[in-house]
Coordinates of N, CA and C in Angstrom, one line a residue:
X1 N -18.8 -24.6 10.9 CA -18.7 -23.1 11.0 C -17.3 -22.8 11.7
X2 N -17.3 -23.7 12.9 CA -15.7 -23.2 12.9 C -14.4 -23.6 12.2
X3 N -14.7 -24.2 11.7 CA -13.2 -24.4 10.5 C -13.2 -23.5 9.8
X4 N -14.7 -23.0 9.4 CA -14.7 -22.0 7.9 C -14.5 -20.5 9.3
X5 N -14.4 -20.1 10.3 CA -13.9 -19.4 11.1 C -12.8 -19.1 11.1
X6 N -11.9 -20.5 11.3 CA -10.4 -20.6 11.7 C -9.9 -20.4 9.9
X7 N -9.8 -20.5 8.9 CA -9.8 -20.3 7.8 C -9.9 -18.8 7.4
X8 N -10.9 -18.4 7.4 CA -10.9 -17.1 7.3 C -10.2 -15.8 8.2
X9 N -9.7 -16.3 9.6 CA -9.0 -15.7 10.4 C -7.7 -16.1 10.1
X10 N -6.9 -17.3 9.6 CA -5.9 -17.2 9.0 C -6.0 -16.5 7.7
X11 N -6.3 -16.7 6.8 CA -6.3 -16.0 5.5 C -6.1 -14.5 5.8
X12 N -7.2 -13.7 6.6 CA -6.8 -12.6 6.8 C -5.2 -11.8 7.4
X13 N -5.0 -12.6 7.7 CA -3.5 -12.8 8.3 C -2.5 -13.2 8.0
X14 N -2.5 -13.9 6.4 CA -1.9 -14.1 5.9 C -0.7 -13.2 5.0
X15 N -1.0 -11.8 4.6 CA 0.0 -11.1 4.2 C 1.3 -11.1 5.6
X16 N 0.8 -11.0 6.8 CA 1.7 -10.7 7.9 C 2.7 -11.9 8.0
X17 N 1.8 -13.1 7.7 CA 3.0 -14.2 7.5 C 3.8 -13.9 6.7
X18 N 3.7 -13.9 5.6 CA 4.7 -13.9 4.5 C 5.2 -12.5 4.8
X19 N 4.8 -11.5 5.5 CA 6.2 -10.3 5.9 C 7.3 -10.9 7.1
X20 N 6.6 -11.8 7.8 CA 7.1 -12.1 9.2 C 8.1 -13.5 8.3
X21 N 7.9 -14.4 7.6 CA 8.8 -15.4 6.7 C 10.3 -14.1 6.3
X22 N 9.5 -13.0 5.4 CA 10.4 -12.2 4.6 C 11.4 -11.7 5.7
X23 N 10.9 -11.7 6.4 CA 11.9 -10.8 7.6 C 13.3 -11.6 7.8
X24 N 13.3 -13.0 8.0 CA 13.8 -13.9 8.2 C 14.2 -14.3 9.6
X25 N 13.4 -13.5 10.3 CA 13.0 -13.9 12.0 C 12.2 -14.3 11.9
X26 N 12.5 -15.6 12.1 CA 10.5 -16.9 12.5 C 10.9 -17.4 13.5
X27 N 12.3 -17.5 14.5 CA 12.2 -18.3 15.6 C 10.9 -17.9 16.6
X28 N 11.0 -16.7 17.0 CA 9.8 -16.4 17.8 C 8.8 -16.6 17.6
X29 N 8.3 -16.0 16.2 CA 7.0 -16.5 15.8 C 6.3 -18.1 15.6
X30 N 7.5 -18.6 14.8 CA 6.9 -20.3 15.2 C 6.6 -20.7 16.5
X31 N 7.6 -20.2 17.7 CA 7.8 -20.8 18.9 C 6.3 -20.4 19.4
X32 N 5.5 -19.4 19.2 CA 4.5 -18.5 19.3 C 3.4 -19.3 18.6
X33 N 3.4 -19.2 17.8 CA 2.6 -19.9 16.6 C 2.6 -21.2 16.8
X34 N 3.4 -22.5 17.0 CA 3.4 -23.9 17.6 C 2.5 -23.9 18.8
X35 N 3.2 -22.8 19.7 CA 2.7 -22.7 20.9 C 1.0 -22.6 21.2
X36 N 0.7 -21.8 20.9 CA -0.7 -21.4 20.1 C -1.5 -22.3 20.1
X37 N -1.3 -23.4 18.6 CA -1.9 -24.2 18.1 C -1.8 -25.4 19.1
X38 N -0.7 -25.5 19.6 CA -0.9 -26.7 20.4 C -2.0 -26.7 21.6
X39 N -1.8 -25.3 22.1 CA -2.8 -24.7 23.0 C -4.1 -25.7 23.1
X40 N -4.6 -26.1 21.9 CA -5.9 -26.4 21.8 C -6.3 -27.6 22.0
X41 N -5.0 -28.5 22.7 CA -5.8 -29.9 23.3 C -5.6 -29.5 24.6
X42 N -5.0 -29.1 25.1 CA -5.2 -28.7 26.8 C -6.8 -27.9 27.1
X43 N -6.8 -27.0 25.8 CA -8.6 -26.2 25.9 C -9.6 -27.0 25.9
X44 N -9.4 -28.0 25.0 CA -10.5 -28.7 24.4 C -10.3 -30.0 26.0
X45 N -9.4 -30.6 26.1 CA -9.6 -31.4 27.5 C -10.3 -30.0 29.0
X46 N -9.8 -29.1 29.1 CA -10.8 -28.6 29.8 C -12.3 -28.4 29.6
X47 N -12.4 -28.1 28.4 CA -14.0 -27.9 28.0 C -14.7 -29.0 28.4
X48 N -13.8 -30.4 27.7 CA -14.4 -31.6 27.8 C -14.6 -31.8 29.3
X49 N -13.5 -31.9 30.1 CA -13.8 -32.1 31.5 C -14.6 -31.2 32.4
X50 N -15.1 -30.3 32.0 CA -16.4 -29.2 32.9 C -17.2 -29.3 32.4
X51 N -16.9 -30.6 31.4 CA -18.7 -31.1 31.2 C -19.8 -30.8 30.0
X52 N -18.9 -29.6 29.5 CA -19.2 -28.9 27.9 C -19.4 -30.4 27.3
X53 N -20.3 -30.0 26.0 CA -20.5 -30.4 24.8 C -19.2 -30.8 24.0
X54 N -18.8 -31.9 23.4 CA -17.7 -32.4 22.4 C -17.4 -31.7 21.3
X55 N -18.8 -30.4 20.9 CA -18.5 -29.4 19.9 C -17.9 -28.4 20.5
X56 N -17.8 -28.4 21.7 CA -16.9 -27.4 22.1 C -15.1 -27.1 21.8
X57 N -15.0 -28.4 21.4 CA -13.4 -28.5 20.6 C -13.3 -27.6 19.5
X58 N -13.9 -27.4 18.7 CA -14.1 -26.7 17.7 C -14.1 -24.9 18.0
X59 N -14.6 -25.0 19.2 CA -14.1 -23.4 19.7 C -13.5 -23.1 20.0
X60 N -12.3 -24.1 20.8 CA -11.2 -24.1 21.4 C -10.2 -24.0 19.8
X61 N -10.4 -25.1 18.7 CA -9.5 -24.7 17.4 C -10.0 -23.1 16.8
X62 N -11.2 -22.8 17.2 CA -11.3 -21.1 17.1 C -10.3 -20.1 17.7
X63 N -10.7 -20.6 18.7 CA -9.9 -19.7 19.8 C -7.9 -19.4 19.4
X64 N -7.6 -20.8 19.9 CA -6.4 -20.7 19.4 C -5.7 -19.9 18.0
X65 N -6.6 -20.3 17.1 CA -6.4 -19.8 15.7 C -6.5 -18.4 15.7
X66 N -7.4 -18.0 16.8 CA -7.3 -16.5 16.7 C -6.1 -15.9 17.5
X67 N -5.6 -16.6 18.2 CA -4.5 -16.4 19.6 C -3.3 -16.5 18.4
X68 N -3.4 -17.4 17.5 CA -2.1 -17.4 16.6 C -2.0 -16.2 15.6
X69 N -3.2 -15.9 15.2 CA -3.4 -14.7 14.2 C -2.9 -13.5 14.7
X70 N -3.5 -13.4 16.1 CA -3.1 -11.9 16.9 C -1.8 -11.8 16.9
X71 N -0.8 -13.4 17.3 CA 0.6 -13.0 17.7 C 1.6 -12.8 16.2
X72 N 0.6 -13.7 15.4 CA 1.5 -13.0 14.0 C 1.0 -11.7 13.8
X73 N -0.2 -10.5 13.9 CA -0.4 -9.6 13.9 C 0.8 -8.5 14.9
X74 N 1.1 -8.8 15.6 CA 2.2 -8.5 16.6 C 3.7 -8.8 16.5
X75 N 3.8 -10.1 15.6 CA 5.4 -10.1 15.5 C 5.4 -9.7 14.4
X76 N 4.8 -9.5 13.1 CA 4.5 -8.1 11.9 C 4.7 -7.0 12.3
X77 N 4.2 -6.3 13.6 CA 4.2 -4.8 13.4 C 5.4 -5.2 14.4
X78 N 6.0 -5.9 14.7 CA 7.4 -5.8 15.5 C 8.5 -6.3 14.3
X79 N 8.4 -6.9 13.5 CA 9.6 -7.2 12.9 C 9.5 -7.1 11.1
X80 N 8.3 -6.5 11.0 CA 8.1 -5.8 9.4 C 7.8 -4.8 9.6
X81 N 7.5 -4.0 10.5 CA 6.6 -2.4 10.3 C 5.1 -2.6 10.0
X82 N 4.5 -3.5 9.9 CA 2.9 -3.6 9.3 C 2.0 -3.0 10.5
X83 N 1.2 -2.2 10.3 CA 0.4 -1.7 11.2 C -0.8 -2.1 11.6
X84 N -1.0 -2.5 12.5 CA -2.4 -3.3 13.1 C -2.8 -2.3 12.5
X85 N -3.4 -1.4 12.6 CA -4.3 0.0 12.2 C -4.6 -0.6 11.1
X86 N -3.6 -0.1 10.4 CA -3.5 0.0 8.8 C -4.8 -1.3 8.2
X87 N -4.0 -2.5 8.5 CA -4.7 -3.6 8.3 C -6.1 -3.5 8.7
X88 N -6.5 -3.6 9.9 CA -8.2 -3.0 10.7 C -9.0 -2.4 9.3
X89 N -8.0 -1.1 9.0 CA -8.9 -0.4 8.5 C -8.9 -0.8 6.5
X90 N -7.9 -1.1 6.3 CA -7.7 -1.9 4.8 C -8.3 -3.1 4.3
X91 N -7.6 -3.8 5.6 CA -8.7 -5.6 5.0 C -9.6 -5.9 6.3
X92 N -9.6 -5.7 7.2 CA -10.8 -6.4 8.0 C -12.4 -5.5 7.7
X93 N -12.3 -4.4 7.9 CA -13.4 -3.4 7.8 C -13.9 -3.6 6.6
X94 N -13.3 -3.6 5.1 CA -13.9 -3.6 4.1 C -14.1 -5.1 4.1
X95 N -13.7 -6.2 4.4 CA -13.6 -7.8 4.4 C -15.4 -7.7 5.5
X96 N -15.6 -7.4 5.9 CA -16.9 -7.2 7.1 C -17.3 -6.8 6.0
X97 N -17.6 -6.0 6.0 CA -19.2 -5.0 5.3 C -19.4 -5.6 4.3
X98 N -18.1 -6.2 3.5 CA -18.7 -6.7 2.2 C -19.4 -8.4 2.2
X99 N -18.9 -8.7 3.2 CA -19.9 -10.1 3.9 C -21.1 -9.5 4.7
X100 N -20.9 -8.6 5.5 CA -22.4 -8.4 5.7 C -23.6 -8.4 4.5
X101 N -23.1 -7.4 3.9 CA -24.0 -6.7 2.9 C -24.1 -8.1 1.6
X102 N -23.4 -8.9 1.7 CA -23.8 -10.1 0.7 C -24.9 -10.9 1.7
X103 N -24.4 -11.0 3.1 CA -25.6 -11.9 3.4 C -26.6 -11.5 3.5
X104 N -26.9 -9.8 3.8 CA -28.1 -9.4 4.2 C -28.7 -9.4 2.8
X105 N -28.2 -9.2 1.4 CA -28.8 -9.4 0.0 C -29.2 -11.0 -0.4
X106 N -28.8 -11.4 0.8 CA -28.8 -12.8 0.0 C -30.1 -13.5 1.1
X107 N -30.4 -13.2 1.8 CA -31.1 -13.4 2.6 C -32.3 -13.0 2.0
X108 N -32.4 -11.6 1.3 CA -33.9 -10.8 0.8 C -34.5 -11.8 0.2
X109 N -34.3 -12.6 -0.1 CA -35.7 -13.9 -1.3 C -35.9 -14.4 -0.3
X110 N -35.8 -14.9 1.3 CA -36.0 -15.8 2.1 C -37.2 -15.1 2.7
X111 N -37.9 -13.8 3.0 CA -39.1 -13.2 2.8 C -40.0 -13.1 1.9
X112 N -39.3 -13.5 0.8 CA -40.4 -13.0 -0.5 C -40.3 -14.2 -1.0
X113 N -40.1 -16.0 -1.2 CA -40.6 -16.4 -1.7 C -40.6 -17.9 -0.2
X114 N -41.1 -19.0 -1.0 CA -41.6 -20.2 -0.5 C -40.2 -20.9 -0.7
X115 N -39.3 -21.8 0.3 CA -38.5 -22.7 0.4 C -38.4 -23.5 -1.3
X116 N -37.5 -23.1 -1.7 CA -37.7 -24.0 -3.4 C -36.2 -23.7 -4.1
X117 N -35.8 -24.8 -5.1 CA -34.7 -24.3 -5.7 C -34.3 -23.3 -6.1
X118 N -35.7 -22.3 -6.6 CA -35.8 -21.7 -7.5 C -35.2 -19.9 -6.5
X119 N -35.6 -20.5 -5.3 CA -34.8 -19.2 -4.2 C -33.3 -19.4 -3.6
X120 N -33.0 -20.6 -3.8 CA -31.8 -21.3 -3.5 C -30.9 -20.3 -4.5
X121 N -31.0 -20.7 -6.0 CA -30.6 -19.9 -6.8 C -30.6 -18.8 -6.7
X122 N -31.9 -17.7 -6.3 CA -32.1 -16.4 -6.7 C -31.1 -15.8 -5.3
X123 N -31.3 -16.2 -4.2 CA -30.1 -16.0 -3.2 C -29.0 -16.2 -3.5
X124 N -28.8 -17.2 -3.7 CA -27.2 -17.3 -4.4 C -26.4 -16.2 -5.3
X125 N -27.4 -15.9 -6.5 CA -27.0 -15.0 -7.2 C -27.3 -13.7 -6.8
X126 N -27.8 -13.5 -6.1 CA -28.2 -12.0 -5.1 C -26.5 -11.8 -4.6
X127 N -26.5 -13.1 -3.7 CA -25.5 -12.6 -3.0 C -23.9 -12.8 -3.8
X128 N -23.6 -13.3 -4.8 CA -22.7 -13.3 -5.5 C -22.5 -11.4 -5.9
X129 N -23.5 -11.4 -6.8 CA -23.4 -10.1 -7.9 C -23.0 -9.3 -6.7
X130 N -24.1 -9.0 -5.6 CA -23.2 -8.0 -4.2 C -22.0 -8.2 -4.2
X131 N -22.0 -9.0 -3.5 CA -20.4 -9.5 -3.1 C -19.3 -8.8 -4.3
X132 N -19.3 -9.1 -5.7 CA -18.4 -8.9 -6.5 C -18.6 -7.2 -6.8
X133 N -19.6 -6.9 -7.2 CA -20.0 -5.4 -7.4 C -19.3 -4.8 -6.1
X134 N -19.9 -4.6 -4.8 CA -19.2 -3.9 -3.9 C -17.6 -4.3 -3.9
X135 N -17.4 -5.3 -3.3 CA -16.0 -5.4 -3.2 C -15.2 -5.0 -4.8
X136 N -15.8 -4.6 -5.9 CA -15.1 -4.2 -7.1 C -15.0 -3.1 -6.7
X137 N -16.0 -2.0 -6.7 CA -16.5 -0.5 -6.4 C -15.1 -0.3 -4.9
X138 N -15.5 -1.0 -3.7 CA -14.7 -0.4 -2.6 C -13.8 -1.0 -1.9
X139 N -13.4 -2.1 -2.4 CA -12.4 -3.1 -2.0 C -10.9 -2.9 -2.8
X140 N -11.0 -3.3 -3.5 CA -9.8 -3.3 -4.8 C -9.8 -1.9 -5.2
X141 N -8.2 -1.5 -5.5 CA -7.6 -0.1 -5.5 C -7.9 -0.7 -7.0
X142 N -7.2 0.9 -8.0 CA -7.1 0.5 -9.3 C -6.3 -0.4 -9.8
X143 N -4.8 -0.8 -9.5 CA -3.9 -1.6 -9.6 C -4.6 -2.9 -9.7
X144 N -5.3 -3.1 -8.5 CA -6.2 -4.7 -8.5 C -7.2 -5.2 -9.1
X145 N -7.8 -3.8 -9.4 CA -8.7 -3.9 -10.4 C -8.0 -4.2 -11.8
X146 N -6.9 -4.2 -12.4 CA -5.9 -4.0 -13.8 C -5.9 -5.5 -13.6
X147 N -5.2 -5.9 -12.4 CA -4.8 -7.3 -12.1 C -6.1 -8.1 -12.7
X148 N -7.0 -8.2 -12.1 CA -7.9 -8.9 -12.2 C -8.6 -8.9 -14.3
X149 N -8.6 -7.6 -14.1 CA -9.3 -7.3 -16.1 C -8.3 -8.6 -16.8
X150 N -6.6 -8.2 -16.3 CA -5.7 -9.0 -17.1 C -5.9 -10.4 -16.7
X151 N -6.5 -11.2 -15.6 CA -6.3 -12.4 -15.7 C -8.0 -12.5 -16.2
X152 N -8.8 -12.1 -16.1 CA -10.0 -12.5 -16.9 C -9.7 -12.2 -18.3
X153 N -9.1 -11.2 -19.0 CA -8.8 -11.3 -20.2 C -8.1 -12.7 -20.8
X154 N -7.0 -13.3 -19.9 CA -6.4 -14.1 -20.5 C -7.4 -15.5 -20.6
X155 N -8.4 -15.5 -19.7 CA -9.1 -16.9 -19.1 C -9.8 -16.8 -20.5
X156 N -10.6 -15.5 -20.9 CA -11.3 -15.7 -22.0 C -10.4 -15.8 -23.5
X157 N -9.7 -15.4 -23.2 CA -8.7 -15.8 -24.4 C -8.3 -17.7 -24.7
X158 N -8.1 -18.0 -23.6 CA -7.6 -19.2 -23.5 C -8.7 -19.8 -23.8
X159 N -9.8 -19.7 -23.2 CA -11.3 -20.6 -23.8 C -11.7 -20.2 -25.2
X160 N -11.5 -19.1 -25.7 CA -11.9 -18.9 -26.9 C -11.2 -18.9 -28.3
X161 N -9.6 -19.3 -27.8 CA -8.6 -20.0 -28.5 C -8.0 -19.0 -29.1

C-alpha cells in the first residue's frame, strides 16, 4: 500500500515536474527534492529506534514522498506560475471522487454475493466501467476526450489491419 501511495502522490505531481525541469531552475528543487528523499533513513531509523514496527519504514517512504511532492508543488507555483488551487481543484478533487466512487461500486457485489471468482470478476468490472464512464463524463475536457477517440481509433486499426 505504500508504494502504490508514494506512486500515486508522485504521478499527481508530475505535470509540476516537468514545468519545474522546463523552467530550467532545478538547482533548488533537486537540492529540495534529494533532500527530501534522503529524509527517509533518518525517519525510518527513528521509527525503528522507538520501537515501532519494521513496516513502519514504508510510512516514513510515504511521508517523505509527500514532503517531496509538496516542495515541487511550491517551487511550480514559484518558478512556473502553476497554481496549487488550480491543481486541488483540476486533478486532485476529480482524481478522489473518481477512486472513491469506483471503490465504493466495486465493493457493491461484496454484499450481494458469496466469496467466489465469479464476484472477483463482477467487482472488477463494476469498478472498471465506473472508473472509465465517470472519469470520461467529468474528468477529461473535450480535447482529451479527441486524444483518446484518436489513439483507440488507431489501436483498432492496427489490430484489424
Amino acid at each position: 500500500i505504500c508504494i502504490l501511495a508514494m506512486t500515486i502522490a508522485d504521478k499527481l505531481t508530475l505535470g509540476q515536474k516537468i514545468a519545474i525541469y522546463a523552467t530550467g531552475r532545478i538547482a533548488g528543487y533537486q537540492a529540495f527534492s534529494g533532500g527530501m528523499l534522503i529524509f527517509t533513513l533518518p525517519l525510518s531509523l527513528v521509527f525503528v529506534m522507538t520501537g515501532l514496527d519494521v513496516y513502519y519504514i514504508g510510512l516514513s517512504m510515504v511521508i517523505t514522498m509527500v514532503l517531496c511532492c509538496s516542495g515541487r508543488l511550491w517551487f511550480a507555483q514559484k518558478h512556473a506560475s502553476m497554481s496549487i488551487l488550480r491543481w486541488m481543484m483540476s486533478t486532485v478533487c476529480p482524481t478522489v471522487i473518481v477512486g472513491i466512487l469506483s471503490a465504493l461500486s466495486g465493493a457493491l457485489p461484496r454484499f450481494l454475493m458469496y466469496p467466489s471468482f465469479s464476484r472477483l470478476v463482477l467487482s472488477t468490472f463494476i469498478s472498471v466501467m465506473v472508473l472509465v464512464s465517470v472519469a470520461w463524463r467529468y474528468v477529461l475536457d473535450g480535447d482529451e476526450r479527441m486524444v483518446v477517440r484518436e489513439k483507440v481509433r488507431k489501436i483498432i486499426e492496427k489490430i484489424t489491419g
